[in-house]
CSV table of C-alpha atoms and ligand atoms in Angstrom, one decimal:
chain,number,residue,atom,x,y,z
A,1,UNK,CA,-5.1,46.8,47.7
A,2,UNK,CA,-7.6,48.9,46.2
A,3,UNK,CA,-11.7,47.4,46.9
A,4,UNK,CA,-14.3,47.1,43.6
A,5,UNK,CA,-16.1,49.7,45.4
A,6,UNK,CA,-13.5,52.7,45.4
A,7,UNK,CA,-12.3,52.0,41.8
A,8,UNK,CA,-16.0,51.9,40.2
A,9,UNK,CA,-16.4,55.5,42.0
A,10,UNK,CA,-13.7,56.7,41.0
A,11,UNK,CA,-14.8,55.8,37.5
A,12,UNK,CA,-17.9,57.1,37.4
A,13,UNK,CA,-16.7,60.9,38.9
A,14,UNK,CA,-14.9,60.7,35.9
A,15,UNK,CA,-16.8,59.6,33.1
A,16,UNK,CA,-20.0,62.0,32.4
A,17,UNK,CA,-22.8,61.6,29.7
A,18,UNK,CA,-22.1,62.5,26.9
A,19,UNK,CA,-23.0,66.1,24.7
A,20,UNK,CA,-26.3,66.0,23.5
A,21,UNK,CA,-26.7,65.1,19.9
A,22,UNK,CA,-30.1,65.7,17.4
A,23,UNK,CA,-29.6,62.5,15.6
A,24,UNK,CA,-32.3,61.2,13.7
A,25,UNK,CA,-35.2,58.9,14.9
A,26,UNK,CA,-33.1,55.7,13.6
A,27,UNK,CA,-29.8,55.7,15.2
A,28,UNK,CA,-31.4,57.7,17.9
A,29,UNK,CA,-32.9,54.0,18.9
A,30,UNK,CA,-31.5,52.9,22.4
A,31,UNK,CA,-30.1,56.1,23.2
A,32,UNK,CA,-31.6,58.8,26.5
A,33,UNK,CA,-33.5,62.0,25.3
A,34,UNK,CA,-31.0,64.6,26.7
A,35,UNK,CA,-34.4,67.2,27.3
A,36,UNK,CA,-37.9,67.3,28.3
A,37,UNK,CA,-39.5,66.7,25.2
A,38,UNK,CA,-42.5,69.1,25.0
A,39,UNK,CA,-45.4,67.0,22.0
A,40,UNK,CA,-45.6,70.6,19.0
A,41,UNK,CA,-48.7,69.0,18.1
A,42,UNK,CA,-51.4,67.8,19.0
A,43,UNK,CA,-52.1,63.9,18.5
A,44,UNK,CA,-55.1,63.1,17.2
A,45,UNK,CA,-54.1,66.6,14.8
A,46,UNK,CA,-57.4,66.5,13.9
A,47,UNK,CA,-61.3,64.6,14.3
A,48,UNK,CA,-61.1,61.6,12.5
A,49,UNK,CA,-63.1,57.9,12.6
A,50,UNK,CA,-62.1,55.5,14.0
A,51,UNK,CA,-64.8,53.1,11.9
A,52,UNK,CA,-64.9,52.1,8.7
A,53,UNK,CA,-68.6,53.3,8.4
A,54,UNK,CA,-71.3,55.9,7.6
A,55,UNK,CA,-70.7,60.1,9.3
A,56,UNK,CA,-74.7,60.9,9.5
A,57,UNK,CA,-76.2,63.1,12.4
A,58,UNK,CA,-77.6,60.7,15.2
A,59,UNK,CA,-81.0,61.8,15.2
A,60,UNK,CA,-81.9,61.0,11.7
A,61,UNK,CA,-81.3,57.7,11.9
A,62,UNK,CA,-82.7,57.4,16.0
A,63,UNK,CA,-84.6,54.5,17.0
A,64,UNK,CA,-83.1,52.4,14.2
A,65,UNK,CA,-83.0,48.3,14.5
A,66,UNK,CA,-83.4,45.4,12.5
A,67,UNK,CA,-87.4,45.4,13.1
A,68,UNK,CA,-87.5,49.6,11.6
A,69,UNK,CA,-84.5,49.8,9.5
A,70,UNK,CA,-83.7,53.5,8.3
A,71,UNK,CA,-82.4,54.4,5.4
A,72,UNK,CA,-80.8,57.3,4.2
A,73,UNK,CA,-78.7,58.3,1.2
A,74,UNK,CA,-75.2,58.4,0.8
A,75,UNK,CA,-73.8,61.6,-1.2
A,76,UNK,CA,-69.5,60.4,-1.1
A,77,UNK,CA,-67.1,58.8,0.2
A,78,UNK,CA,-64.3,59.9,2.6
A,79,UNK,CA,-61.6,58.5,2.8
A,80,UNK,CA,-58.1,58.3,4.5
A,81,UNK,CA,-56.3,60.9,2.7
A,82,UNK,CA,-55.4,64.0,1.9
A,83,UNK,CA,-58.2,66.8,1.9
A,84,UNK,CA,-61.1,68.7,3.8
A,85,UNK,CA,-64.6,66.9,3.5
A,86,UNK,CA,-67.2,68.2,2.6
A,87,UNK,CA,-70.7,68.6,5.2
A,88,UNK,CA,-72.6,66.2,5.5
A,89,UNK,CA,-76.5,67.6,5.2
A,90,UNK,CA,-78.9,66.6,7.0
A,91,UNK,CA,-81.2,63.6,6.1
A,92,UNK,CA,-78.2,62.1,4.4
A,93,UNK,CA,-74.7,59.5,4.9
A,94,UNK,CA,-71.0,60.2,3.6
A,95,UNK,CA,-69.1,56.8,3.7
A,96,UNK,CA,-66.3,56.5,6.2
A,97,UNK,CA,-63.6,54.8,6.7
A,98,UNK,CA,-61.5,54.9,9.1
A,99,UNK,CA,-58.7,57.5,10.0
A,100,UNK,CA,-60.4,59.8,7.3
A,101,UNK,CA,-61.4,63.4,9.2
A,102,UNK,CA,-65.0,63.6,10.6
A,103,UNK,CA,-66.6,66.4,8.3
A,104,UNK,CA,-68.7,68.7,9.6
A,105,UNK,CA,-72.7,68.4,9.7
A,106,UNK,CA,-72.5,65.0,10.9
A,107,UNK,CA,-72.3,64.0,15.3
A,108,UNK,CA,-71.6,60.4,15.0
A,109,UNK,CA,-69.9,57.8,12.6
A,110,UNK,CA,-72.4,54.2,12.9
A,111,UNK,CA,-70.2,51.2,12.3
A,112,UNK,CA,-70.4,49.5,8.8
A,113,UNK,CA,-71.3,46.5,10.7
A,114,UNK,CA,-74.5,48.4,12.3
A,115,UNK,CA,-75.8,48.5,7.9
A,116,UNK,CA,-76.5,47.3,5.0
A,117,UNK,CA,-73.2,48.2,3.8
A,118,UNK,CA,-74.1,49.8,0.4
A,119,UNK,CA,-72.8,52.8,-1.8
A,120,UNK,CA,-75.6,54.7,-2.8
A,121,UNK,CA,-77.8,54.6,0.1
A,122,UNK,CA,-77.7,53.2,3.5
A,123,UNK,CA,-80.0,50.5,5.7
A,124,UNK,CA,-79.0,51.5,9.3
A,125,UNK,CA,-80.6,48.8,11.1
A,126,UNK,CA,-79.0,50.0,15.1
A,127,UNK,CA,-78.2,53.5,15.9
A,128,UNK,CA,-75.4,55.4,17.5
A,129,UNK,CA,-74.8,57.3,20.1
A,130,UNK,CA,-73.9,60.8,19.6
A,131,UNK,CA,-70.3,61.1,19.3
A,132,UNK,CA,-69.6,57.4,19.0
A,133,UNK,CA,-66.4,56.0,16.8
A,134,UNK,CA,-64.5,59.7,16.6
A,135,UNK,CA,-61.6,59.9,17.5
A,136,UNK,CA,-61.1,63.3,19.1
A,137,UNK,CA,-58.4,66.3,18.3
A,138,UNK,CA,-55.8,65.8,21.5
A,139,UNK,CA,-57.0,63.1,23.3
A,140,UNK,CA,-54.7,61.6,22.7
A,141,UNK,CA,-51.5,64.5,23.1
A,142,UNK,CA,-52.6,68.0,23.8
A,143,UNK,CA,-49.9,70.7,21.5
A,144,UNK,CA,-48.0,70.8,24.8
A,145,UNK,CA,-47.2,68.3,26.7
A,146,UNK,CA,-44.8,66.7,28.5
A,147,UNK,CA,-44.6,63.4,26.3
A,148,UNK,CA,-41.7,62.0,27.5
A,149,UNK,CA,-39.0,63.3,30.6
A,150,UNK,CA,-35.2,63.7,29.4
A,151,UNK,CA,-33.0,60.3,30.6
A,152,UNK,CA,-36.1,57.9,29.3
A,153,UNK,CA,-34.7,55.4,26.8
A,154,UNK,CA,-35.6,55.5,23.5
A,155,UNK,CA,-37.2,51.9,22.8
A,156,UNK,CA,-39.9,50.3,19.6
A,157,UNK,CA,-43.2,52.5,21.2
A,158,UNK,CA,-41.4,56.0,22.2
A,159,UNK,CA,-39.6,56.4,19.1
A,160,UNK,CA,-43.0,55.6,17.8
A,161,UNK,CA,-44.6,58.5,19.6
A,162,UNK,CA,-41.5,61.1,18.9
A,163,UNK,CA,-42.6,60.2,15.0
A,164,UNK,CA,-46.4,60.6,15.7
A,165,UNK,CA,-45.9,63.5,16.9
A,166,UNK,CA,-43.3,64.7,13.7
A,167,UNK,CA,-40.0,64.3,16.0
A,168,UNK,CA,-37.3,63.6,12.9
A,169,UNK,CA,-34.4,63.6,15.5
A,170,UNK,CA,-34.6,63.8,19.4
A,171,UNK,CA,-31.8,65.5,21.8
A,172,UNK,CA,-30.9,62.8,22.9
A,173,UNK,CA,-27.6,61.8,24.2
A,174,UNK,CA,-25.1,59.8,21.5
A,175,UNK,CA,-24.8,56.1,22.1
A,176,UNK,CA,-20.9,55.8,23.1
A,177,UNK,CA,-18.0,54.8,20.2
A,178,UNK,CA,-15.3,52.5,21.9
A,179,UNK,CA,-12.4,50.9,20.5
A,180,UNK,CA,-11.3,47.7,21.8
A,181,UNK,CA,-7.6,46.6,21.7
A,182,UNK,CA,-6.4,43.3,22.4
A,183,UNK,CA,-3.3,43.2,23.1
A,184,UNK,CA,-0.5,39.4,23.7
A,185,UNK,CA,1.8,38.4,20.4
A,186,UNK,CA,0.2,34.9,21.4
A,187,UNK,CA,-2.6,35.3,19.9
A,188,UNK,CA,-4.4,35.2,16.2
A,189,UNK,CA,-8.1,35.9,14.5
A,190,UNK,CA,-10.7,33.5,15.0
A,191,UNK,CA,-10.1,31.3,11.8
A,192,UNK,CA,-7.1,31.5,11.9
A,193,UNK,CA,-4.7,28.4,11.8
A,194,UNK,CA,-3.0,27.9,15.2
A,195,UNK,CA,1.2,27.4,16.1
A,196,UNK,CA,2.3,26.5,18.6
A,197,UNK,CA,2.4,29.0,21.2
A,198,UNK,CA,-0.8,30.7,19.4
A,199,UNK,CA,-4.6,31.1,20.9
A,200,UNK,CA,-7.4,32.6,19.7
A,201,UNK,CA,-7.8,35.7,20.4
A,202,UNK,CA,-10.6,36.2,22.4
A,203,UNK,CA,-10.9,38.6,24.4
A,204,UNK,CA,-11.7,41.2,21.9
A,205,UNK,CA,-14.4,39.2,21.1
A,206,UNK,CA,-16.3,39.3,24.2
A,207,UNK,CA,-15.3,42.9,25.1
A,208,UNK,CA,-17.6,43.8,22.1
A,209,UNK,CA,-20.1,41.8,22.3
A,210,UNK,CA,-20.1,43.3,25.9
A,211,UNK,CA,-19.3,47.2,24.7
A,212,UNK,CA,-22.4,46.4,22.1
A,213,UNK,CA,-24.8,44.6,24.8
A,214,UNK,CA,-24.0,48.1,27.0
A,215,UNK,CA,-25.1,50.1,24.2
A,216,UNK,CA,-21.7,51.4,22.7
A,217,UNK,CA,-20.9,51.6,18.8
A,218,UNK,CA,-17.6,49.0,18.7
A,219,UNK,CA,-14.4,48.9,16.6
A,220,UNK,CA,-12.5,46.0,17.3
A,221,UNK,CA,-8.4,46.0,17.0
A,222,UNK,CA,-7.1,42.3,16.9
A,223,UNK,CA,-3.8,40.9,18.8
A,224,UNK,CA,-1.7,44.5,18.5
A,225,UNK,CA,1.2,42.9,19.6
A,226,UNK,CA,3.9,43.2,22.4
A,227,UNK,CA,5.6,45.9,21.4
A,228,UNK,CA,5.6,49.3,23.0
A,229,UNK,CA,5.9,51.2,19.9
A,230,UNK,CA,2.8,49.1,18.2
A,231,UNK,CA,0.5,49.0,20.9
A,232,UNK,CA,1.8,53.4,21.4
A,233,UNK,CA,0.9,54.7,17.6
A,234,UNK,CA,-2.8,52.8,17.5
A,235,UNK,CA,-3.2,54.3,20.2
A,236,UNK,CA,-3.1,57.4,19.8
A,237,UNK,CA,-4.5,56.9,16.7
A,238,UNK,CA,-8.3,55.5,18.2
A,239,UNK,CA,-7.5,58.3,20.6
A,240,UNK,CA,-8.6,60.5,17.7
A,241,UNK,CA,-12.2,59.3,17.7
A,242,UNK,CA,-13.7,57.4,20.4
A,243,UNK,CA,-15.3,57.7,23.3
A,244,UNK,CA,-13.2,55.8,25.4
A,245,UNK,CA,-11.2,52.2,25.0
A,246,UNK,CA,-11.2,49.2,26.1
A,247,UNK,CA,-7.6,47.2,26.5
A,248,UNK,CA,-7.1,44.1,27.5
A,249,UNK,CA,-4.1,41.8,28.6
A,250,UNK,CA,-0.5,43.7,29.1
A,251,UNK,CA,-1.4,45.1,32.7
A,252,UNK,CA,0.2,42.7,34.7
A,253,UNK,CA,4.3,42.2,35.8
A,254,UNK,CA,5.3,40.3,33.0
A,255,UNK,CA,8.4,41.2,31.5
A,256,UNK,CA,6.0,42.7,27.6
A,257,UNK,CA,3.3,44.3,29.8
A,258,UNK,CA,3.0,47.1,27.3
A,259,UNK,CA,0.4,48.2,28.3
A,260,UNK,CA,1.4,49.7,31.9
A,261,UNK,CA,4.5,50.5,29.7
A,262,UNK,CA,3.2,52.5,27.6
A,263,UNK,CA,0.4,53.9,29.9
A,264,UNK,CA,1.9,53.9,33.6
A,265,UNK,CA,4.7,56.3,31.1
A,266,UNK,CA,1.7,59.3,30.6
A,267,UNK,CA,0.9,60.1,33.6
A,268,UNK,CA,-2.5,60.2,33.1
A,269,UNK,CA,-3.3,56.2,33.6
A,270,UNK,CA,-2.9,54.5,37.6
A,271,UNK,CA,-2.5,51.1,37.0
A,272,UNK,CA,-4.2,49.4,40.8
A,273,UNK,CA,-3.9,46.3,42.6
A,274,UNK,CA,-7.7,45.0,43.2
A,275,UNK,CA,-9.3,43.7,46.1
A,276,UNK,CA,-10.9,40.8,43.7
A,277,UNK,CA,-10.9,38.7,42.1
A,278,UNK,CA,-10.5,37.8,39.5
A,279,UNK,CA,-8.9,41.0,38.2
A,280,UNK,CA,-7.1,42.0,40.6
A,281,UNK,CA,-4.5,43.8,37.8
A,282,UNK,CA,-6.8,47.0,36.9
A,283,UNK,CA,-6.2,50.7,35.0
A,284,UNK,CA,-8.0,53.2,34.1
A,285,UNK,CA,-7.4,57.2,33.1
A,286,UNK,CA,-8.8,59.9,31.0
A,287,UNK,CA,-6.4,60.5,28.1
A,288,UNK,CA,-7.5,63.6,26.4
A,289,UNK,CA,-10.5,63.3,27.2
A,290,UNK,CA,-11.4,60.0,26.4
A,291,UNK,CA,-11.7,57.4,29.5
A,292,UNK,CA,-8.8,54.2,28.7
A,293,UNK,CA,-9.8,51.0,30.6
A,294,UNK,CA,-6.8,48.5,30.9
A,295,UNK,CA,-8.5,45.5,31.8
A,296,UNK,CA,-6.1,42.0,32.4
A,297,UNK,CA,-5.9,39.1,29.6
A,298,UNK,CA,-7.3,36.4,31.3
A,299,UNK,CA,-10.2,35.7,29.6
A,300,UNK,CA,-12.6,35.8,32.3
A,301,UNK,CA,-10.8,38.2,33.9
A,302,UNK,CA,-11.5,40.9,31.1
A,303,UNK,CA,-15.3,40.1,30.7
A,304,UNK,CA,-15.9,40.1,35.0
A,305,UNK,CA,-14.3,43.1,34.9
A,306,UNK,CA,-16.3,44.7,32.3
A,307,UNK,CA,-19.2,44.0,34.1
A,308,UNK,CA,-18.2,45.6,37.0
A,309,UNK,CA,-15.7,49.2,35.9
A,310,UNK,CA,-17.1,49.5,31.9
A,311,UNK,CA,-20.6,48.9,31.5
A,312,UNK,CA,-21.8,50.8,33.9
A,313,UNK,CA,-19.4,53.8,32.8
A,314,UNK,CA,-20.8,53.2,29.6
A,315,UNK,CA,-24.3,53.4,30.5
A,316,UNK,CA,-23.8,56.3,32.5
A,317,UNK,CA,-22.2,57.9,29.4
A,318,UNK,CA,-25.2,57.1,27.8
A,319,UNK,CA,-27.4,58.9,29.9
A,320,UNK,CA,-29.2,55.9,32.0
A,321,UNK,CA,-29.5,56.5,35.5
A,322,UNK,CA,-29.4,52.7,36.6
A,323,UNK,CA,-25.8,51.6,35.5
A,324,UNK,CA,-25.1,48.8,37.3
A,325,UNK,CA,-26.6,45.1,37.1
A,326,UNK,CA,-29.5,44.1,39.5
A,327,UNK,CA,-28.9,42.1,42.2
A,328,UNK,CA,-30.3,39.7,44.3
A,329,UNK,CA,-30.2,37.2,47.4
A,330,UNK,CA,-29.2,33.3,46.5
A,331,UNK,CA,-28.8,30.2,48.5
A,332,UNK,CA,-25.6,28.4,47.3
A,333,UNK,CA,-25.7,24.8,46.9
A,334,UNK,CA,-22.4,23.9,48.5
A,335,UNK,CA,-19.5,25.0,49.8
A,336,UNK,CA,-18.1,28.5,48.2
A,337,UNK,CA,-14.3,29.2,49.2
A,338,UNK,CA,-13.6,33.2,49.7
A,339,UNK,CA,-10.5,34.8,48.7
A,340,UNK,CA,-8.6,36.2,52.1
A,341,UNK,CA,-8.4,40.0,51.5
A,342,UNK,CA,-10.3,40.0,48.2
A,343,UNK,CA,-13.9,39.6,47.0
A,344,UNK,CA,-14.6,36.8,44.6
A,345,UNK,CA,-16.8,36.8,41.8
A,346,UNK,CA,-17.9,33.3,41.2
A,347,UNK,CA,-19.9,31.7,38.9
A,348,UNK,CA,-23.3,30.6,39.6
A,349,UNK,CA,-25.9,29.2,37.5
A,350,UNK,CA,-28.8,29.5,39.0
A,351,UNK,CA,-32.7,26.9,40.1
A,352,UNK,CA,-35.4,26.8,42.0
A,353,UNK,CA,-36.4,30.5,40.9
A,354,UNK,CA,-40.4,31.2,41.6
A,355,UNK,CA,-41.2,29.5,45.0
A,356,UNK,CA,-41.2,32.2,46.6
A,357,UNK,CA,-37.6,31.3,48.2
A,358,UNK,CA,-34.5,32.6,47.2
A,359,UNK,CA,-33.1,31.2,43.8
A,360,UNK,CA,-30.3,28.8,44.7
A,361,UNK,CA,-26.8,29.4,43.0
A,362,UNK,CA,-24.4,26.6,42.1
A,363,UNK,CA,-20.9,26.5,41.1
A,364,UNK,CA,-21.3,27.0,36.8
A,365,UNK,CA,-18.3,25.0,36.3
A,366,UNK,CA,-14.2,25.9,37.3
A,367,UNK,CA,-13.6,29.0,38.0
A,368,UNK,CA,-10.2,29.8,36.7
A,369,UNK,CA,-10.0,33.4,35.7
A,370,UNK,CA,-8.6,31.3,31.9
A,371,UNK,CA,-12.1,29.1,32.8
A,372,UNK,CA,-14.3,30.5,30.1
A,373,UNK,CA,-16.9,27.3,29.9
A,374,UNK,CA,-18.4,28.3,33.0
A,375,UNK,CA,-19.4,32.2,32.4
A,376,UNK,CA,-20.5,31.9,29.1
A,377,UNK,CA,-23.5,29.5,31.1
A,378,UNK,CA,-23.7,30.8,34.0
A,379,UNK,CA,-26.8,33.3,35.0
A,380,UNK,CA,-25.0,35.1,37.7
A,381,UNK,CA,-22.0,36.2,40.0
A,382,UNK,CA,-22.3,35.7,43.3
A,383,UNK,CA,-20.3,37.5,45.5
A,384,UNK,CA,-18.5,36.4,48.0
A,385,UNK,CA,-18.0,38.8,50.4
A,386,UNK,CA,-13.4,39.8,51.1
A,387,UNK,CA,-13.8,38.0,54.9
A,388,UNK,CA,-12.1,35.4,54.8
A,389,UNK,CA,-14.4,32.7,55.5
A,390,UNK,CA,-15.5,30.1,53.3
A,391,UNK,CA,-19.2,30.3,53.0
A,392,UNK,CA,-21.2,27.3,53.2
A,393,UNK,CA,-24.0,25.4,51.8
A,394,UNK,CA,-27.8,27.6,52.6
A,395,UNK,CA,-26.6,30.8,53.1
A,396,UNK,CA,-27.7,33.8,51.7
A,397,UNK,CA,-25.2,35.6,49.4
A,398,UNK,CA,-26.0,38.7,46.7
A,399,UNK,CA,-25.4,37.8,43.1
A,400,UNK,CA,-25.3,40.3,40.6
A,401,UNK,CA,-27.6,39.0,36.9
A,402,UNK,CA,-25.9,38.8,33.7
A,403,UNK,CA,-27.1,38.6,30.7
A,404,UNK,CA,-30.5,40.4,29.0
A,405,UNK,CA,-33.2,41.2,31.4
A,406,UNK,CA,-35.4,38.2,30.4
A,407,UNK,CA,-33.3,36.1,32.8
A,408,UNK,CA,-33.0,38.4,35.5
A,409,UNK,CA,-37.2,38.5,35.7
A,410,UNK,CA,-36.5,34.1,35.2
A,411,UNK,CA,-34.4,34.0,38.0
A,412,UNK,CA,-37.4,36.2,40.2
A,413,UNK,CA,-34.6,39.3,41.0
A,414,UNK,CA,-36.3,43.0,40.2
A,415,UNK,CA,-34.9,45.0,37.7
A,416,UNK,CA,-34.4,48.6,38.1
A,417,UNK,CA,-36.7,50.4,35.4
A,418,UNK,CA,-33.9,53.5,34.1
A,419,UNK,CA,-35.7,56.7,35.0
A,420,UNK,CA,-34.8,59.9,34.9
A,421,UNK,CA,-31.3,61.1,34.9
A,422,UNK,CA,-29.1,63.5,37.3
A,423,UNK,CA,-28.5,61.3,40.0
A,424,UNK,CA,-24.8,62.6,41.0
A,425,UNK,CA,-21.7,60.2,40.1
A,426,UNK,CA,-21.8,59.4,43.7
A,427,UNK,CA,-24.4,58.0,44.4
A,428,UNK,CA,-24.1,56.0,41.6
A,429,UNK,CA,-21.0,54.4,43.0
A,430,UNK,CA,-23.7,51.9,45.2
A,431,UNK,CA,-22.3,48.5,44.2
A,432,UNK,CA,-23.6,45.8,43.2
A,433,UNK,CA,-21.7,43.9,46.8
A,434,UNK,CA,-23.8,46.1,49.3
A,435,UNK,CA,-20.4,45.1,51.4
B,1,LIG,P1,-1.4,39.1,30.3
B,1,LIG,O1,-2.7,40.6,31.0
B,1,LIG,O2,-1.2,39.6,28.3
B,1,LIG,O3,-0.2,38.8,30.6
B,1,LIG,O4,-2.7,37.8,29.9
B,1,LIG,C1,-2.5,36.3,30.4
B,1,LIG,C2,-3.7,35.7,30.1
B,1,LIG,O5,-4.5,36.1,29.2
B,1,LIG,C3,-2.5,34.8,29.5
B,1,LIG,O6,-2.9,33.2,29.3
B,1,LIG,C4,-2.7,34.9,28.3
B,1,LIG,O7,-2.9,34.2,26.3
B,1,LIG,C5,-4.8,35.6,27.9
B,1,LIG,N1,-4.7,36.0,27.1
B,1,LIG,C6,-4.2,38.0,26.8
B,1,LIG,N2,-5.0,38.1,25.9
B,1,LIG,C7,-5.5,37.3,25.6
B,1,LIG,C8,-6.9,37.4,24.1
B,1,LIG,N3,-7.2,38.6,23.6
B,1,LIG,N4,-7.3,36.4,24.1
B,1,LIG,C9,-7.9,35.0,24.4
B,1,LIG,N5,-6.9,35.0,25.9
B,1,LIG,C10,-5.6,36.6,26.2
B,2,LIG,MG1,-0.5,39.6,27.1
């Protein structure tokens, strides 16, 4: 049997970050910058007022106080609006708004709270220092500055900065377009009426959701019947405009395992037995440049395999440097059964985080490959090594944190930030199992 680590390494060596494209900001959100971004303009672009108040010459109101207020004529308004303000002559003031261009002649802004706020003339009761309340051009970003390095994930703050810099379409790795195909003649679409021997297709929904969480754009093809012709025809179709294809079911040794039947014949997809539980039968290959992942049909096997093999590949295709789930050390709450020769990924809940000791891992429910209820409430997958010995209560094991990153921080795990790309795939293949 092939090791999990070897399978991850093979997959990451076979996929690469998607070719960079210029995407408008709305589509670039959640993508990774493919090139260093240097500012084309300065921020702020011009000197402007940081306050609503009056632009004037500090020397004209030096020594102003409540007991000795100073009154100046107001010559006009300077709004935050297009245009160039007129100069402010000595002995006068101009009413100015936050963000409005700072006028020539003046050297400070006295905020409205230090005045009587009038429009025709203004009485100043506190003396501003020269240069006060002026945002200087370029004090945030100078033109030419490296503001965001290649490899940076574009979240809200980065999108905002790009817009401020007047970058309408940054160069990013696009999101992978993923086709999810569930196979099985027993499957009906959710919401339908079940007949004898039928089950609701959960894999296509679960895997599609997992792929979206991994940053992909997903098309779902549900309940492909166990007919080699039907499967082959659909596959040809979806390969035409997908960056990756994920199938579920039909990869073991049953009589109607069409995925294996059709894809093994291509010679490009390899079907292997992995030393893991759940998820032993796996297939992977590249068809016409498109990676194809064939996951087993049992729902827990499908999602656990997605976590281990597909999620890292999709993240690597997105250009992220950090592709694996974060790991942490946990203490077992009860004896955990080993599966000799195979590495087990058991679904656990974590408790007791935050007191400085490792969280305690409790089995989240039944551990069968068909038992979705435990996975649905699990915080983590605890790894029981392939060595063979059962693990008694109170031992430390490594676990992969599931869910979003807030779950990870609640459990006390370190969540590695996504960083600059460029680490070769081989270095990414280190698995979380640490075995
Ligand atoms: P297979 O790998 O196709 O033999 O499927 C293994 C087990 O997983 C069988 O019990 C199937 O009924 C079940 N299964 C396969 N595909 C799905 C699916 N899309 N949703 C839920 N269960 C599935
Ligand atoms: Mg099947």
